[in-house]
Amino acid sequence: MIIKDKRIVLGVSGAISAYKALELVRLLVKGEATVLPVMTSSAQEFITPLSLSTLAKNLVSTSLFERGSDVSINHIELAQKSDLIIVAPATANVIGKIASGIADDPLTTIIMAAACPVLIAPSMNDRMWENPIVKGNVEGLLSVGYKFVGPGEGALACGSIGKGRLAGVEEIFEAACEALTRKDLKGEKALVTAGPTREAIDPVRFVSNASSGRMGYALARAAKRRGAEVVLISGPTDLPRPSGVTCVSVSTAEEMNEAAVRYYPQSTLVIMAAAISDYRPKKSYSEKVKKDASTLSVELERTEDVLKQMGRKKKGQFLVGFALETENLEENARKKLKDKNLDMVVANGPAGLAGATNEVLIINRDGEIEAVPPLNKDDIADRILDRVVRLKSR
Ligand code: CTP
């Protein structure tokens, strides 16, 4: 996980959504980051420094002239020894101060002296967000390299509905990871497929498999973080759509094929993590099949092998396939690598299909093999992309 061992200053300013900063701290701490909280005086009207410091397991900076604590907080040192500063929530007032070069509290002082990226998550009333002065401030900050996440649209604390809601905590976390990631896939157009397909028997039944889609979604998120433009074609899953990624939802193998054919020509990197059905019912009933007879046979016919077609039509694309095997993992994976004209194959057992973790063998064209031990799928995704980057630069 990219945020592991990173020093992250979390600035909280005075908006009703300040309570969500507590959840963000929890996520960052879970990712093993060191969280250094800073609160404006208004933020302390909404949540207490005690809650924040308890969750962050660190002192909270609330004043430029801290007294009474055992350790005094050196704001300049905090600014210069941090890997990332997140301001969540960021009010119109704090954004205005940063944009105007005002440094009259610990948060704005740290930001002014920062040598690291600053990620701002605005939270305010919709009219405030639309205000031309606030807009100008945001544009000014964007133009000098500040990063923004959100705001989202929806019901606001003031009662109106519009744009101004603090971005979701997961979205801020993702943006933080992205801000810390080296852009080694910049310029790449990545096409990732994920999840199972469903082949209808009748209107209420289908042939499918246990794929959760997690591996493909982790790959799409990781490629996006690393600077690629990403299209994710996904079969039915319960997973949230990754932000900043073009998502195409499909259901059947045929739809998966159509979408893949559409995006393939302009892609430079293709990762086929989807568990596409190899067979579909030859006949799909228009009404629910009734249980009349004691046995029922469903005749199946082959679907298109999407990846094999891609291998045939390859024009400079770097093609990564998966191999799902219950026996002879390496041997079968090597066979797929050759038969489908791949640049790399990621071989996994059935445990990798639905779980949160995976254990894989990565084999590339020239026969080189890497055994990746059991890891969560985000880490596996980065290990796969590390190898893609290395091979592409050869
Ligand atoms: N794949 C595909 N189209 C299909 C089936 C699979 O593009 N109709 C892709 C998968 O996305 C994966 C790779 O082919 O990247 C290998 O899939 P896998 O299920 O392991 O193997 P198959 O090629 O289907 O062969 P088999 O089922 O005989 O092992």
XYZ file of C-alpha atoms in Angstrom, residues 39-300:
262
model
C -7.125 21.788 13.262
C -8.275 25.332 12.706
C -10.074 26.985 15.614
C -13.428 26.688 13.776
C -12.869 22.954 13.260
C -12.759 22.590 17.045
C -16.359 23.833 17.206
C -17.389 20.720 15.253
C -15.116 17.924 16.509
C -12.620 17.793 19.369
C -8.824 17.542 19.152
C -9.125 14.586 21.542
C -11.096 12.484 19.030
C -8.675 13.307 16.261
C -5.522 12.664 18.286
C -6.922 9.404 19.689
C -7.597 8.019 16.217
C -4.406 9.441 14.694
C -2.314 8.309 17.699
C -0.547 11.662 17.464
C -0.657 15.145 18.954
C -2.991 17.588 17.246
C -1.671 20.976 16.285
C -4.237 23.676 17.068
C -2.199 26.825 17.588
C 0.946 28.437 16.246
C 2.023 29.116 19.802
C 1.279 25.813 21.494
C 1.770 25.730 25.243
C 1.228 23.105 27.871
C 2.114 20.073 25.771
C 5.232 17.998 26.410
C 6.350 18.250 22.840
C 6.152 21.517 20.992
C 5.108 21.218 17.370
C 7.480 22.811 14.913
C 5.240 23.776 12.024
C 7.996 24.425 9.535
C 9.546 21.044 10.274
C 6.120 19.411 9.945
C 5.690 21.076 6.545
C 9.055 20.043 5.234
C 9.222 16.501 6.535
C 5.786 15.426 5.312
C 4.993 13.418 2.199
C 1.496 14.827 1.699
C -0.869 17.404 3.152
C -4.609 16.747 2.963
C -7.109 19.453 3.858
C -10.458 17.737 4.517
C -12.822 19.401 4.871
C -11.531 22.626 3.314
C -13.879 25.572 3.749
C -14.170 28.500 1.326
C -12.350 30.533 3.969
C -9.314 28.230 4.172
C -9.153 27.905 0.368
C -9.263 31.710 0.139
C -6.461 32.061 2.672
C -4.205 29.541 0.935
C -4.859 31.179 -2.449
C -4.072 34.620 -1.019
C -0.883 33.574 0.723
C -2.207 34.116 4.231
C -0.531 32.062 6.952
C -2.138 33.000 10.255
C -2.693 29.586 11.842
C -0.825 26.244 11.926
C -2.648 24.814 8.893
C -2.061 27.708 6.505
C 1.508 28.130 7.807
C 2.339 24.467 7.148
C 0.825 24.678 3.664
C 2.792 27.794 2.817
C 6.059 26.130 3.852
C 5.216 22.747 2.295
C 7.608 20.906 0.019
C 5.131 18.106 -0.722
C 1.837 17.802 -2.664
C -1.253 19.399 -1.110
C -4.652 17.750 -1.640
C -7.723 19.880 -0.934
C -11.207 18.405 -0.352
C -13.648 21.354 -0.395
C -16.863 21.377 1.637
C -19.280 24.266 1.561
C -22.700 25.565 0.549
C -23.426 25.300 -3.210
C -23.729 29.081 -3.672
C -20.356 29.534 -2.001
C -18.807 26.913 -4.323
C -20.288 28.728 -7.338
C -19.060 32.109 -6.104
C -16.665 33.564 -8.715
C -14.140 34.510 -6.060
C -14.031 30.943 -4.695
C -13.854 29.645 -8.285
C -10.963 31.979 -9.027
C -9.167 30.826 -5.890
C -9.576 27.168 -6.867
C -8.376 27.830 -10.421
C -5.396 29.761 -9.102
C -4.445 26.922 -6.775
C -4.893 24.298 -9.507
C -2.650 26.307 -11.811
C 0.222 26.184 -9.325
C -0.077 22.451 -8.694
C -2.497 22.083 -5.772
C -4.711 19.014 -6.157
C -8.442 18.883 -5.518
C -10.856 16.055 -4.817
C -14.591 16.786 -5.002
C -16.801 18.425 -3.981
C -19.696 16.119 -4.768
C -23.341 16.914 -5.399
C -26.246 16.142 -3.115
C -28.109 17.331 -0.033
C -26.087 19.933 1.865
C -26.175 20.623 5.601
C -27.748 24.043 4.966
C -30.805 22.346 3.425
C -30.132 23.063 -0.226
C -29.235 20.496 -2.857
C -26.246 21.136 -5.075
C -22.492 20.914 -5.428
C -20.473 21.424 -2.266
C -20.540 18.131 -0.366
C -17.228 16.848 0.915
C -16.039 14.037 -1.406
C -16.567 10.552 -0.002
C -13.903 9.404 2.454
C -12.907 6.516 0.150
C -12.575 8.968 -2.734
C -10.321 11.268 -0.677
C -8.254 8.256 0.369
C -7.910 7.206 -3.283
C -6.906 10.754 -4.290
C -4.299 10.729 -1.485
C -2.860 7.469 -2.786
C -2.813 8.921 -6.291
C -1.034 12.081 -5.138
C 1.716 9.911 -3.628
C 2.140 7.623 -6.638
C 4.840 7.969 -9.269
C 3.254 8.486 -12.698
C 5.123 5.717 -14.462
C 2.128 4.856 -16.706
C 1.590 8.420 -17.903
C 0.650 8.479 -21.582
C -0.679 4.903 -21.520
C -4.255 4.141 -22.512
C -5.185 1.136 -20.423
C -8.113 -1.161 -21.092
C -8.993 -3.389 -18.135
C -11.754 -5.995 -17.989
C -13.184 -7.284 -14.726
C -15.822 -9.468 -13.145
C -17.893 -12.378 -14.411
C -20.332 -12.501 -17.310
C -23.885 -13.830 -17.134
C -25.337 -15.984 -19.887
C -29.109 -16.218 -19.680
C -30.955 -19.545 -19.566
C -34.282 -17.796 -19.099
C -35.332 -14.362 -17.725
C -34.449 -15.344 -14.127
C -31.546 -17.811 -14.474
C -28.058 -17.612 -15.909
C -24.731 -19.415 -16.274
C -21.943 -17.488 -14.513
C -18.946 -17.925 -12.192
C -17.701 -16.753 -8.789
C -15.550 -13.835 -9.976
C -15.923 -10.825 -7.639
C -14.296 -8.331 -10.030
C -11.910 -7.180 -7.281
C -8.683 -8.001 -9.148
C -9.730 -6.066 -12.258
C -10.998 -3.107 -10.219
C -7.724 -3.022 -8.254
C -5.804 -3.024 -11.552
C -7.956 -0.212 -12.971
C -7.453 1.906 -9.812
C -3.710 1.225 -9.731
C -3.266 2.067 -13.439
C -5.223 5.306 -12.922
C -3.097 6.250 -9.911
C 0.035 5.636 -11.955
C -1.076 8.122 -14.598
C -2.786 5.960 -17.246
C -6.056 6.900 -18.915
C -8.211 3.914 -17.974
C -11.292 2.242 -19.462
C -12.787 -0.456 -17.248
C -15.211 -2.917 -18.841
C -16.990 -4.693 -16.046
C -19.380 -7.588 -15.793
C -21.966 -7.502 -12.968
C -20.336 -6.775 -9.562
C -21.257 -4.938 -6.351
C -18.064 -2.883 -6.389
C -18.062 0.934 -6.440
C -16.917 2.429 -9.756
C -13.368 3.751 -9.473
C -13.320 7.539 -9.813
C -11.575 9.073 -12.802
C -11.952 5.865 -14.808
C -14.282 5.408 -17.821
C -16.564 2.550 -16.757
C -18.519 0.409 -19.197
C -21.010 -2.037 -17.678
C -21.765 -5.242 -19.562
C -23.532 -8.441 -18.717
C -22.840 -11.160 -21.305
C -19.659 -12.443 -22.969
C -20.964 -11.028 -26.230
C -21.361 -7.550 -24.708
C -17.900 -7.850 -23.151
C -16.511 -8.717 -26.571
C -18.309 -5.804 -28.274
C -17.027 -3.294 -25.718
C -13.498 -4.716 -25.869
C -13.468 -4.575 -29.682
C -14.567 -0.924 -29.484
C -11.776 0.192 -27.129
C -8.991 -2.167 -28.239
C -7.577 -0.244 -31.224
C -6.799 2.922 -29.236
C -5.406 1.063 -26.192
C -1.696 0.704 -25.488
C -2.045 -1.628 -22.496
C -4.743 -4.280 -22.138
C -5.301 -6.326 -18.996
C -7.935 -9.032 -19.253
C -8.859 -9.865 -15.674
C -12.498 -10.677 -16.464
C -13.739 -14.229 -16.005
C -15.599 -14.366 -19.296
C -17.911 -17.329 -19.792
C -16.513 -19.829 -22.274
C -20.011 -21.156 -22.972
C -23.536 -19.802 -23.144
C -26.869 -21.624 -23.441
C -27.541 -22.340 -27.105
C -31.167 -21.410 -26.554
C -32.259 -18.724 -24.125
C -35.948 -19.103 -23.132
C -38.122 -16.001 -23.230
C -40.299 -17.269 -20.355
C -39.260 -18.880 -17.073
C -38.544 -22.595 -17.564
C -41.068 -24.615 -15.537
C -40.019 -27.693 -13.583
C -42.032 -30.221 -15.589
C -39.579 -33.021 -16.323
C -37.377 -34.786 -13.774
C -34.194 -33.784 -15.641
C -33.366 -30.811 -17.775
C -30.472 -30.429 -20.196
C -29.170 -27.072 -21.206
C -27.063 -27.223 -24.321
C -24.158 -24.803 -24.309
